[in-house]
Amino acid sequence: MNQLLPREVYLQKLIDSRENGDVKVVTGPRRCGKSWLLTRLYKEYLIADGVPEDDIIIVSLDIDDENNQSELADKEKLKAYLYGKITDPKRMYYVILDEIQEVDGFEKLVNGLRNKDNVDVYVTGSNAKLLSKDISTIFRDRGQEIRCNPFSFKELYAKRNDSFSELWKEFYTFGGMPGLLSRKTPLQKANYLQDLWRKTYVTDIIERYSIGNEVALEAMADSLCSAIGSLSNPTKMANSLQSVQNIKIDEETVKKYLDYICDSFLFEGARRYDIKGKEYYKSFKKYYCVDVGLRNARLNFRQQEVTHIMENVIYNELRSRDYLVDVGLIESRETRDGKQVYIQYEVDFIATNGFDKYYIQSAYALPSEMKQNQELRSLKKIGDSFQKIVIQGDDIATYTNDDGIIFMGLHQFLMNSDILK
């Protein structure tokens, strides 16, 4: 069924980067479709564009892939295999290396391929040897990251005729991991997501980083899932683990474990930004799960607070559209009980792509004028001219109020990638 979902956004990024001299590094959480994107969709595109199939060299080093070529995980064997196929200097070869981190010392080999004028190199990776922050260094400033995410709402449901409320409930419960497409019942979907946590993500992190305190790691994963969209920092989390769950762990270990969880593409931390002071708060972040279905499965589908889940979905959608996302804070001096006090107001998201900036509030429901005023207070206190937007859970037509604040429905936001513009 995957062939019905063409992943056009990511495919276009590959097409736009074709033969640009960089190593294209496709990253993302395990089982999110990186291999399918490169070895099926991109390969099909190249063949349709006239590239002979023999000039597309694919090596799968993923031990869980039925087509794996793990015997090539030895660098010298892999080098001999590849150079044995790259034989004609007048032909362009496309080399796709899936899960390249399985090869010790892959950096020199890949950089050598990149330096050949007739080789275009693509690799996938999902662990610490291919961290986003290290790609530039590994590939000597000639590495380009293409982040692949689980399916978006639009990708999954663009061709479905069910009502938005039905599709939204399905999405905010199970999320968009590609493996769900072959699971028919809710129980099968739930079991699949829970197995991913147990057999893939947690095990992967424990083995990769030689985790000593597995209980603490599991508890931190639960805490992050329970508190999506809540401000936290290592100190607060360490204190909570010790006081609530009697798990002894120091702040530095919590910080390391947080980094491991985020480096594995399970969560992202959005930094807190002082809009008036124009500076970041150093330690506090809000953490969002890369897929809400994974989050729900981790909690055995107990905590289905649609307001927080909607906020997480909006964050993921903004990131998939290549926005940098912070959480905002604006401080206002006000008179309360005859005294001058400073009041802090939250802005759910500040999204920017280098050209445009948007202040965004997530509001599942605005049933009364009082509730609407609460949501708008922080936006009204921002003095600049960038667009201010409220995304509602209701399926509403987009409109602008007298204060210049734009209201749009969640359905419209999720289905129209250009709606912010």
CSV table of C-alpha atoms in Angstrom, one decimal:
chain,number,residue,atom,x,y,z
A,1,MET,CA,0.0,0.0,0.0
A,2,ASN,CA,3.0,2.3,0.4
A,3,GLN,CA,3.1,2.8,-3.4
A,4,LEU,CA,-0.1,4.8,-3.1
A,5,LEU,CA,1.7,7.4,-0.9
A,6,PRO,CA,4.3,9.0,-3.0
A,7,ARG,CA,6.0,11.2,-0.3
A,8,GLU,CA,6.1,14.0,-2.8
A,9,VAL,CA,7.7,16.5,-0.4
A,10,TYR,CA,10.7,14.4,0.3
A,11,LEU,CA,11.0,13.1,-3.2
A,12,GLN,CA,11.2,16.6,-4.5
A,13,LYS,CA,14.0,17.5,-2.0
A,14,LEU,CA,16.0,14.6,-3.5
A,15,ILE,CA,15.2,15.7,-7.0
A,16,ASP,CA,16.2,19.3,-6.2
A,17,SER,CA,19.5,18.0,-4.7
A,18,ARG,CA,20.4,15.6,-7.6
A,19,GLU,CA,24.0,15.8,-8.7
A,20,ASN,CA,24.8,18.9,-6.6
A,21,GLY,CA,28.1,17.5,-5.4
A,22,ASP,CA,26.9,16.9,-1.8
A,23,VAL,CA,26.3,13.7,0.0
A,24,LYS,CA,22.6,13.5,0.5
A,25,VAL,CA,22.0,12.2,4.1
A,26,VAL,CA,18.4,11.0,4.7
A,27,THR,CA,17.8,10.9,8.5
A,28,GLY,CA,14.9,10.2,10.7
A,29,PRO,CA,13.5,7.7,13.2
A,30,ARG,CA,13.7,4.0,12.5
A,31,ARG,CA,10.8,2.7,10.4
A,32,CYS,CA,9.7,6.1,9.1
A,33,GLY,CA,10.2,5.2,5.5
A,34,LYS,CA,13.8,6.4,4.7
A,35,SER,CA,14.7,3.2,2.8
A,36,TRP,CA,11.4,3.2,0.9
A,37,LEU,CA,12.0,6.8,-0.2
A,38,LEU,CA,15.4,6.2,-1.6
A,39,THR,CA,15.4,2.6,-2.8
A,40,ARG,CA,11.9,2.6,-4.3
A,41,LEU,CA,10.5,6.0,-4.9
A,42,TYR,CA,13.7,7.8,-5.9
A,43,LYS,CA,14.9,4.8,-7.9
A,44,GLU,CA,11.6,4.7,-9.8
A,45,TYR,CA,12.0,8.5,-10.5
A,46,LEU,CA,15.5,8.1,-11.8
A,47,ILE,CA,14.6,5.2,-14.1
A,48,ALA,CA,11.6,7.1,-15.4
A,49,ASP,CA,14.0,10.0,-16.1
A,50,GLY,CA,16.1,7.8,-18.3
A,51,VAL,CA,18.8,6.5,-15.9
A,52,PRO,CA,19.7,2.9,-16.7
A,53,GLU,CA,18.9,0.6,-13.8
A,54,ASP,CA,22.5,-0.7,-13.8
A,55,ASP,CA,23.7,2.8,-13.0
A,56,ILE,CA,21.7,2.9,-9.7
A,57,ILE,CA,23.8,1.0,-7.1
A,58,ILE,CA,21.9,0.2,-4.0
A,59,VAL,CA,23.4,-1.4,-0.9
A,60,SER,CA,21.2,-2.2,2.1
A,61,LEU,CA,23.2,-2.7,5.3
A,62,ASP,CA,20.1,-2.8,7.6
A,63,ILE,CA,20.1,-6.2,9.2
A,64,ASP,CA,16.3,-6.1,9.5
A,65,ASP,CA,15.8,-5.6,5.8
A,66,GLU,CA,15.0,-8.8,3.9
A,67,ASN,CA,17.3,-7.6,1.1
A,68,ASN,CA,20.2,-6.8,3.4
A,69,GLN,CA,23.8,-7.1,2.2
A,70,SER,CA,25.3,-7.1,5.7
A,71,GLU,CA,28.4,-8.9,4.4
A,72,LEU,CA,29.4,-5.6,2.8
A,73,ALA,CA,29.5,-3.9,6.2
A,74,ASP,CA,33.3,-4.4,6.0
A,75,LYS,CA,34.6,-1.2,4.5
A,76,GLU,CA,37.1,-2.8,2.2
A,77,LYS,CA,34.6,-5.3,0.8
A,78,LEU,CA,32.1,-2.5,0.3
A,79,LYS,CA,34.7,-0.4,-1.5
A,80,ALA,CA,35.6,-3.3,-3.8
A,81,TYR,CA,31.9,-3.9,-4.5
A,82,LEU,CA,31.1,-0.3,-5.4
A,83,TYR,CA,34.2,0.4,-7.4
A,84,GLY,CA,33.7,-2.9,-9.3
A,85,LYS,CA,30.4,-1.4,-10.5
A,86,ILE,CA,31.6,2.2,-11.1
A,87,THR,CA,33.6,1.4,-14.3
A,88,ASP,CA,32.7,3.9,-17.0
A,89,PRO,CA,34.0,7.4,-16.4
A,90,LYS,CA,31.5,8.7,-19.0
A,91,ARG,CA,28.4,7.5,-17.1
A,92,MET,CA,26.8,9.0,-14.0
A,93,TYR,CA,26.3,6.5,-11.2
A,94,TYR,CA,23.8,6.9,-8.3
A,95,VAL,CA,25.1,5.2,-5.2
A,96,ILE,CA,22.5,4.6,-2.4
A,97,LEU,CA,23.8,3.3,0.9
A,98,ASP,CA,21.1,2.3,3.3
A,99,GLU,CA,22.1,2.4,7.1
A,100,ILE,CA,25.7,3.4,6.3
A,101,GLN,CA,26.5,3.7,10.0
A,102,GLU,CA,26.8,-0.1,10.1
A,103,VAL,CA,30.2,0.3,8.3
A,104,ASP,CA,33.0,1.3,10.6
A,105,GLY,CA,35.1,4.1,9.0
A,106,PHE,CA,32.4,4.8,6.3
A,107,GLU,CA,33.4,8.5,6.3
A,108,LYS,CA,36.5,8.2,4.2
A,109,LEU,CA,34.8,5.8,1.7
A,110,VAL,CA,31.8,8.0,1.2
A,111,ASN,CA,33.9,11.2,0.8
A,112,GLY,CA,36.0,9.4,-1.8
A,113,LEU,CA,32.9,8.5,-3.7
A,114,ARG,CA,31.6,12.1,-3.4
A,115,ASN,CA,34.8,13.4,-4.9
A,116,LYS,CA,34.3,11.4,-8.1
A,117,ASP,CA,32.7,13.6,-10.9
A,118,ASN,CA,30.5,10.7,-12.1
A,119,VAL,CA,29.1,9.6,-8.7
A,120,ASP,CA,26.0,11.0,-6.9
A,121,VAL,CA,25.9,9.7,-3.3
A,122,TYR,CA,22.9,9.1,-1.1
A,123,VAL,CA,23.0,7.6,2.4
A,124,THR,CA,20.5,6.9,5.2
A,125,GLY,CA,21.3,6.7,8.9
A,126,SER,CA,19.4,6.6,12.1
A,127,ASN,CA,21.9,6.7,14.9
A,128,ALA,CA,24.6,8.7,16.7
A,129,LYS,CA,27.2,8.2,14.0
A,130,LEU,CA,25.0,10.4,11.7
A,131,LEU,CA,23.8,13.1,14.0
A,132,SER,CA,22.4,16.2,12.3
A,133,LYS,CA,25.0,18.4,14.1
A,134,ASP,CA,27.9,16.2,12.8
A,135,ILE,CA,26.9,15.8,9.1
A,136,SER,CA,28.8,18.9,8.0
A,137,THR,CA,32.0,17.8,9.8
A,138,ILE,CA,31.8,14.1,8.6
A,139,PHE,CA,31.4,15.1,5.0
A,140,ARG,CA,33.7,18.1,5.1
A,141,ASP,CA,30.9,20.7,4.6
A,142,ARG,CA,29.6,18.7,1.6
A,143,GLY,CA,26.8,16.9,3.4
A,144,GLN,CA,23.2,17.8,3.0
A,145,GLU,CA,20.6,16.5,5.5
A,146,ILE,CA,17.1,15.6,4.3
A,147,ARG,CA,15.0,14.8,7.4
A,148,CYS,CA,12.3,12.2,6.7
A,149,ASN,CA,9.3,12.1,9.1
A,150,PRO,CA,6.4,9.6,9.5
A,151,PHE,CA,3.5,10.2,7.3
A,152,SER,CA,1.7,13.5,7.7
A,153,PHE,CA,-2.1,13.9,8.0
A,154,LYS,CA,-2.3,15.1,4.4
A,155,GLU,CA,-0.1,12.2,3.1
A,156,LEU,CA,-2.3,9.6,4.7
A,157,TYR,CA,-5.8,11.0,4.1
A,158,ALA,CA,-5.6,13.2,1.0
A,159,LYS,CA,-7.5,10.5,-1.0
A,160,ARG,CA,-9.9,9.5,1.8
A,161,ASN,CA,-13.5,10.7,1.8
A,162,ASP,CA,-14.3,10.2,5.5
A,163,SER,CA,-15.3,13.2,7.5
A,164,PHE,CA,-12.5,15.3,9.0
A,165,SER,CA,-13.5,14.3,12.6
A,166,GLU,CA,-13.2,10.6,11.8
A,167,LEU,CA,-9.8,11.0,10.1
A,168,TRP,CA,-8.5,13.3,12.8
A,169,LYS,CA,-9.4,10.8,15.6
A,170,GLU,CA,-7.7,8.1,13.7
A,171,PHE,CA,-4.6,10.2,13.2
A,172,TYR,CA,-4.3,11.6,16.7
A,173,THR,CA,-4.7,8.1,18.1
A,174,PHE,CA,-2.3,6.1,15.9
A,175,GLY,CA,-0.2,8.7,14.1
A,176,GLY,CA,1.6,8.2,10.8
A,177,MET,CA,4.2,5.4,11.0
A,178,PRO,CA,4.3,3.7,7.6
A,179,GLY,CA,4.0,0.2,9.1
A,180,LEU,CA,0.4,1.0,10.2
A,181,LEU,CA,-0.7,0.7,6.5
A,182,SER,CA,-0.5,-3.1,6.7
A,183,ARG,CA,-2.3,-3.3,10.0
A,184,LYS,CA,-6.1,-3.4,9.7
A,185,THR,CA,-7.5,-3.4,13.2
A,186,PRO,CA,-7.0,-1.0,16.1
A,187,LEU,CA,-5.5,-3.8,18.1
A,188,GLN,CA,-3.0,-4.6,15.4
A,189,LYS,CA,-2.0,-1.0,15.1
A,190,ALA,CA,-1.6,-0.6,18.8
A,191,ASN,CA,0.5,-3.8,19.1
A,192,TYR,CA,2.7,-2.6,16.2
A,193,LEU,CA,3.5,0.7,17.8
A,194,GLN,CA,4.2,-0.8,21.2
A,195,ASP,CA,6.5,-3.4,19.7
A,196,LEU,CA,8.4,-0.5,18.0
A,197,TRP,CA,9.1,1.0,21.4
A,198,ARG,CA,10.1,-2.2,23.0
A,199,LYS,CA,12.0,-4.0,20.3
A,200,THR,CA,13.4,-1.1,18.3
A,201,TYR,CA,13.7,2.3,19.9
A,202,VAL,CA,14.5,1.5,23.6
A,203,THR,CA,16.7,-1.5,22.7
A,204,ASP,CA,18.5,0.6,20.1
A,205,ILE,CA,19.3,3.4,22.5
A,206,ILE,CA,20.4,1.0,25.3
A,207,GLU,CA,22.8,-0.9,23.0
A,208,ARG,CA,24.0,2.1,21.1
A,209,TYR,CA,25.0,4.2,24.2
A,210,SER,CA,25.6,1.4,26.7
A,211,ILE,CA,23.0,2.7,29.0
A,212,GLY,CA,23.6,1.8,32.6
A,213,ASN,CA,20.4,2.9,34.2
A,214,GLU,CA,17.7,1.4,31.9
A,215,VAL,CA,14.9,2.0,34.5
A,216,ALA,CA,15.7,5.7,34.4
A,217,LEU,CA,15.7,5.8,30.6
A,218,GLU,CA,12.3,4.1,30.4
A,219,ALA,CA,10.9,6.4,33.1
A,220,MET,CA,12.2,9.5,31.1
A,221,ALA,CA,10.5,8.2,28.0
A,222,ASP,CA,7.3,7.9,29.9
A,223,SER,CA,7.7,11.3,31.4
A,224,LEU,CA,8.3,13.0,28.0
A,225,CYS,CA,5.3,11.3,26.6
A,226,SER,CA,3.1,12.3,29.5
A,227,ALA,CA,4.2,15.9,29.4
A,228,ILE,CA,4.3,16.8,25.7
A,229,GLY,CA,4.2,20.6,25.3
A,230,SER,CA,5.1,21.2,29.0
A,231,LEU,CA,8.2,23.2,29.9
A,232,SER,CA,11.0,21.0,31.4
A,233,ASN,CA,14.7,20.9,32.0
A,234,PRO,CA,17.2,18.3,33.3
A,235,THR,CA,17.0,19.6,36.9
A,236,LYS,CA,13.2,19.5,37.0
A,237,MET,CA,13.2,16.0,35.4
A,238,ALA,CA,15.8,14.6,37.8
A,239,ASN,CA,14.0,15.9,40.8
A,240,SER,CA,10.7,14.5,39.6
A,241,LEU,CA,12.2,11.0,38.9
A,242,GLN,CA,13.7,11.0,42.4
A,243,SER,CA,10.7,12.4,44.3
A,244,VAL,CA,7.9,10.7,42.5
A,245,GLN,CA,9.4,7.4,41.3
A,246,ASN,CA,12.3,7.0,43.7
A,247,ILE,CA,14.7,6.7,40.9
A,248,LYS,CA,18.2,8.0,41.8
A,249,ILE,CA,19.7,9.9,38.9
A,250,ASP,CA,21.7,13.0,38.7
A,251,GLU,CA,21.1,16.0,36.5
A,252,GLU,CA,24.0,15.3,34.1
A,253,THR,CA,22.8,11.8,33.4
A,254,VAL,CA,19.3,13.1,32.7
A,255,LYS,CA,20.8,15.6,30.3
A,256,LYS,CA,22.7,12.8,28.5
A,257,TYR,CA,19.7,10.6,28.3
A,258,LEU,CA,17.6,13.5,26.9
A,259,ASP,CA,20.2,14.0,24.2
A,260,TYR,CA,20.2,10.3,23.4
A,261,ILE,CA,16.4,10.2,23.0
A,262,CYS,CA,16.4,13.3,20.8
A,263,ASP,CA,19.4,12.1,18.8
A,264,SER,CA,17.4,9.0,18.0
A,265,PHE,CA,14.7,11.2,16.4
A,266,LEU,CA,12.1,10.2,18.9
A,267,PHE,CA,11.6,13.7,20.4
A,268,GLU,CA,12.5,17.2,19.6
A,269,GLY,CA,13.0,20.0,22.1
A,270,ALA,CA,11.7,23.5,21.2
A,271,ARG,CA,13.6,26.3,23.0
A,272,ARG,CA,11.9,29.0,25.0
A,273,TYR,CA,12.3,32.5,23.5
A,274,ASP,CA,11.7,35.8,25.1
A,275,ILE,CA,10.0,37.8,22.4
A,276,LYS,CA,10.6,41.3,23.9
A,277,GLY,CA,14.0,40.5,25.4
A,278,LYS,CA,15.1,38.8,22.2
A,279,GLU,CA,17.0,36.0,23.9
A,280,TYR,CA,16.6,32.3,24.7
A,281,TYR,CA,16.1,30.8,28.1
A,282,LYS,CA,19.1,28.5,28.4
A,283,SER,CA,17.7,25.4,30.0
A,284,PHE,CA,13.9,25.2,29.6
A,285,LYS,CA,12.4,23.5,26.5
A,286,LYS,CA,9.1,22.0,25.5
A,287,TYR,CA,9.5,18.4,24.1
A,288,TYR,CA,7.4,17.0,21.3
A,289,CYS,CA,7.2,13.4,20.1
A,290,VAL,CA,8.1,12.8,16.5
A,291,ASP,CA,4.8,10.8,16.1
A,292,VAL,CA,1.8,11.1,18.3
A,293,GLY,CA,0.9,7.4,17.7
A,294,LEU,CA,4.2,6.4,19.2
A,295,ARG,CA,3.6,8.7,22.1
A,296,ASN,CA,0.1,7.2,22.8
A,297,ALA,CA,1.4,3.6,22.5
A,298,ARG,CA,4.1,4.3,25.0
A,299,LEU,CA,1.4,5.3,27.5
A,300,ASN,CA,-0.9,2.4,26.6
A,301,PHE,CA,-3.3,4.9,25.0
A,302,ARG,CA,-4.3,6.1,28.5
A,303,GLN,CA,-3.7,9.9,28.1
A,304,GLN,CA,-5.7,11.0,25.0
A,305,GLU,CA,-5.8,14.8,25.8
A,306,VAL,CA,-6.6,16.1,22.4
A,307,THR,CA,-5.5,19.6,23.2
A,308,HIS,CA,-1.9,18.6,23.9
A,309,ILE,CA,-1.9,16.1,21.0
A,310,MET,CA,-3.1,18.7,18.6
A,311,GLU,CA,-0.3,21.0,19.8
A,312,ASN,CA,2.2,18.2,19.1
A,313,VAL,CA,0.7,17.6,15.6
A,314,ILE,CA,1.0,21.3,14.7
A,315,TYR,CA,4.6,21.3,15.9
A,316,ASN,CA,5.5,18.3,13.8
A,317,GLU,CA,3.7,19.7,10.8
A,318,LEU,CA,5.6,23.0,11.0
A,319,ARG,CA,8.9,21.1,11.3
A,320,SER,CA,8.0,18.9,8.3
A,321,ARG,CA,7.5,22.2,6.3
A,322,ASP,CA,11.1,23.2,7.2
A,323,TYR,CA,10.2,25.8,9.8
A,324,LEU,CA,12.5,26.4,12.7
A,325,VAL,CA,10.2,26.4,15.8
A,326,ASP,CA,10.6,28.0,19.2
A,327,VAL,CA,8.0,28.4,22.0
A,328,GLY,CA,7.5,32.0,22.9
A,329,LEU,CA,7.1,34.1,26.0
A,330,ILE,CA,6.2,37.7,26.3
A,331,GLU,CA,6.4,39.6,29.6
A,332,SER,CA,4.0,42.4,30.3
A,333,ARG,CA,4.0,45.0,33.1
A,334,GLU,CA,0.4,45.2,34.5
A,335,THR,CA,-1.5,46.5,37.5
A,336,ARG,CA,-2.9,43.8,39.7
A,337,ASP,CA,-4.6,44.6,43.0
A,338,GLY,CA,-3.1,48.1,42.9
A,339,LYS,CA,0.4,46.9,42.3
A,340,GLN,CA,2.7,46.9,39.3
A,341,VAL,CA,3.6,43.3,38.5
A,342,TYR,CA,5.2,41.4,35.6
A,343,ILE,CA,3.0,38.8,33.9
A,344,GLN,CA,4.3,36.2,31.6
A,345,TYR,CA,2.2,35.1,28.6
A,346,GLU,CA,2.9,32.1,26.5
A,347,VAL,CA,2.9,31.9,22.7
A,348,ASP,CA,2.7,28.3,21.6
A,349,PHE,CA,5.0,28.6,18.6
A,350,ILE,CA,7.3,31.0,16.8
A,351,ALA,CA,7.8,29.6,13.3
A,352,THR,CA,10.4,31.0,10.9
A,353,ASN,CA,12.0,29.9,7.7
A,354,GLY,CA,14.5,32.7,7.4
A,355,PHE,CA,12.2,34.9,5.4
A,356,ASP,CA,8.9,34.8,7.2
A,357,LYS,CA,7.9,34.6,10.9
A,358,TYR,CA,4.6,33.5,12.4
A,359,TYR,CA,3.3,33.6,15.9
A,360,ILE,CA,0.9,30.7,16.3
A,361,GLN,CA,-1.5,29.6,19.0
A,362,SER,CA,-3.0,26.1,19.1
A,363,ALA,CA,-6.6,26.3,20.4
A,364,TYR,CA,-8.7,23.1,20.1
A,365,ALA,CA,-11.9,24.9,21.0
A,366,LEU,CA,-12.9,28.5,21.6
A,367,PRO,CA,-16.4,28.0,23.0
A,368,SER,CA,-16.7,31.5,24.6
A,369,GLU,CA,-15.6,35.0,24.2
A,370,MET,CA,-13.7,34.6,27.5
A,371,LYS,CA,-11.7,31.6,26.2
A,372,GLN,CA,-11.0,33.5,22.9
A,373,ASN,CA,-9.7,36.5,24.8
A,374,GLN,CA,-7.4,34.2,26.9
A,375,GLU,CA,-5.9,32.7,23.7
A,376,LEU,CA,-5.4,36.1,22.1
A,377,ARG,CA,-3.9,38.0,25.0
A,378,SER,CA,-0.3,37.0,24.3
A,379,LEU,CA,-0.6,37.6,20.5
A,380,LYS,CA,-2.1,41.1,21.1
A,381,LYS,CA,0.9,42.1,23.3
A,382,ILE,CA,3.4,41.4,20.5
A,383,GLY,CA,4.5,44.7,19.0
A,384,ASP,CA,5.9,43.6,15.7
A,385,SER,CA,4.2,43.2,12.3
A,386,PHE,CA,4.7,39.5,11.7
A,387,GLN,CA,1.5,37.4,11.2
A,388,LYS,CA,-0.3,36.2,14.2
A,389,ILE,CA,-2.4,33.0,13.8
A,390,VAL,CA,-4.8,30.9,15.8
A,391,ILE,CA,-5.3,27.3,14.7
A,392,GLN,CA,-8.6,25.9,15.9
A,393,GLY,CA,-9.7,22.3,16.1
A,394,ASP,CA,-13.0,23.2,14.5
A,395,ASP,CA,-13.3,22.9,10.7
A,396,ILE,CA,-13.7,26.6,10.0
A,397,ALA,CA,-13.1,28.9,7.1
A,398,THR,CA,-10.1,31.1,7.4
A,399,TYR,CA,-10.8,34.7,8.4
A,400,THR,CA,-9.0,37.7,10.0
A,401,ASN,CA,-10.4,39.6,13.0
A,402,ASP,CA,-10.3,43.3,13.7
A,403,ASP,CA,-6.9,43.0,15.4
A,404,GLY,CA,-5.4,41.5,12.3
A,405,ILE,CA,-5.2,38.0,13.8
A,406,ILE,CA,-5.8,35.2,11.4
A,407,PHE,CA,-8.1,32.3,12.5
A,408,MET,CA,-7.9,29.0,10.6
A,409,GLY,CA,-9.2,25.5,11.1
A,410,LEU,CA,-6.9,22.5,11.9
A,411,HIS,CA,-8.2,20.7,8.8
A,412,GLN,CA,-7.2,23.7,6.5
A,413,PHE,CA,-3.8,23.9,8.2
A,414,LEU,CA,-3.0,20.3,7.8
A,415,MET,CA,-4.2,19.9,4.2
A,416,ASN,CA,-2.8,23.1,2.7
A,417,SER,CA,1.0,23.3,3.0
A,418,ASP,CA,1.0,26.9,1.8
A,419,ILE,CA,-1.7,28.2,4.0
A,420,LEU,CA,0.6,30.3,6.3
A,421,LYS,CA,1.7,32.2,3.2
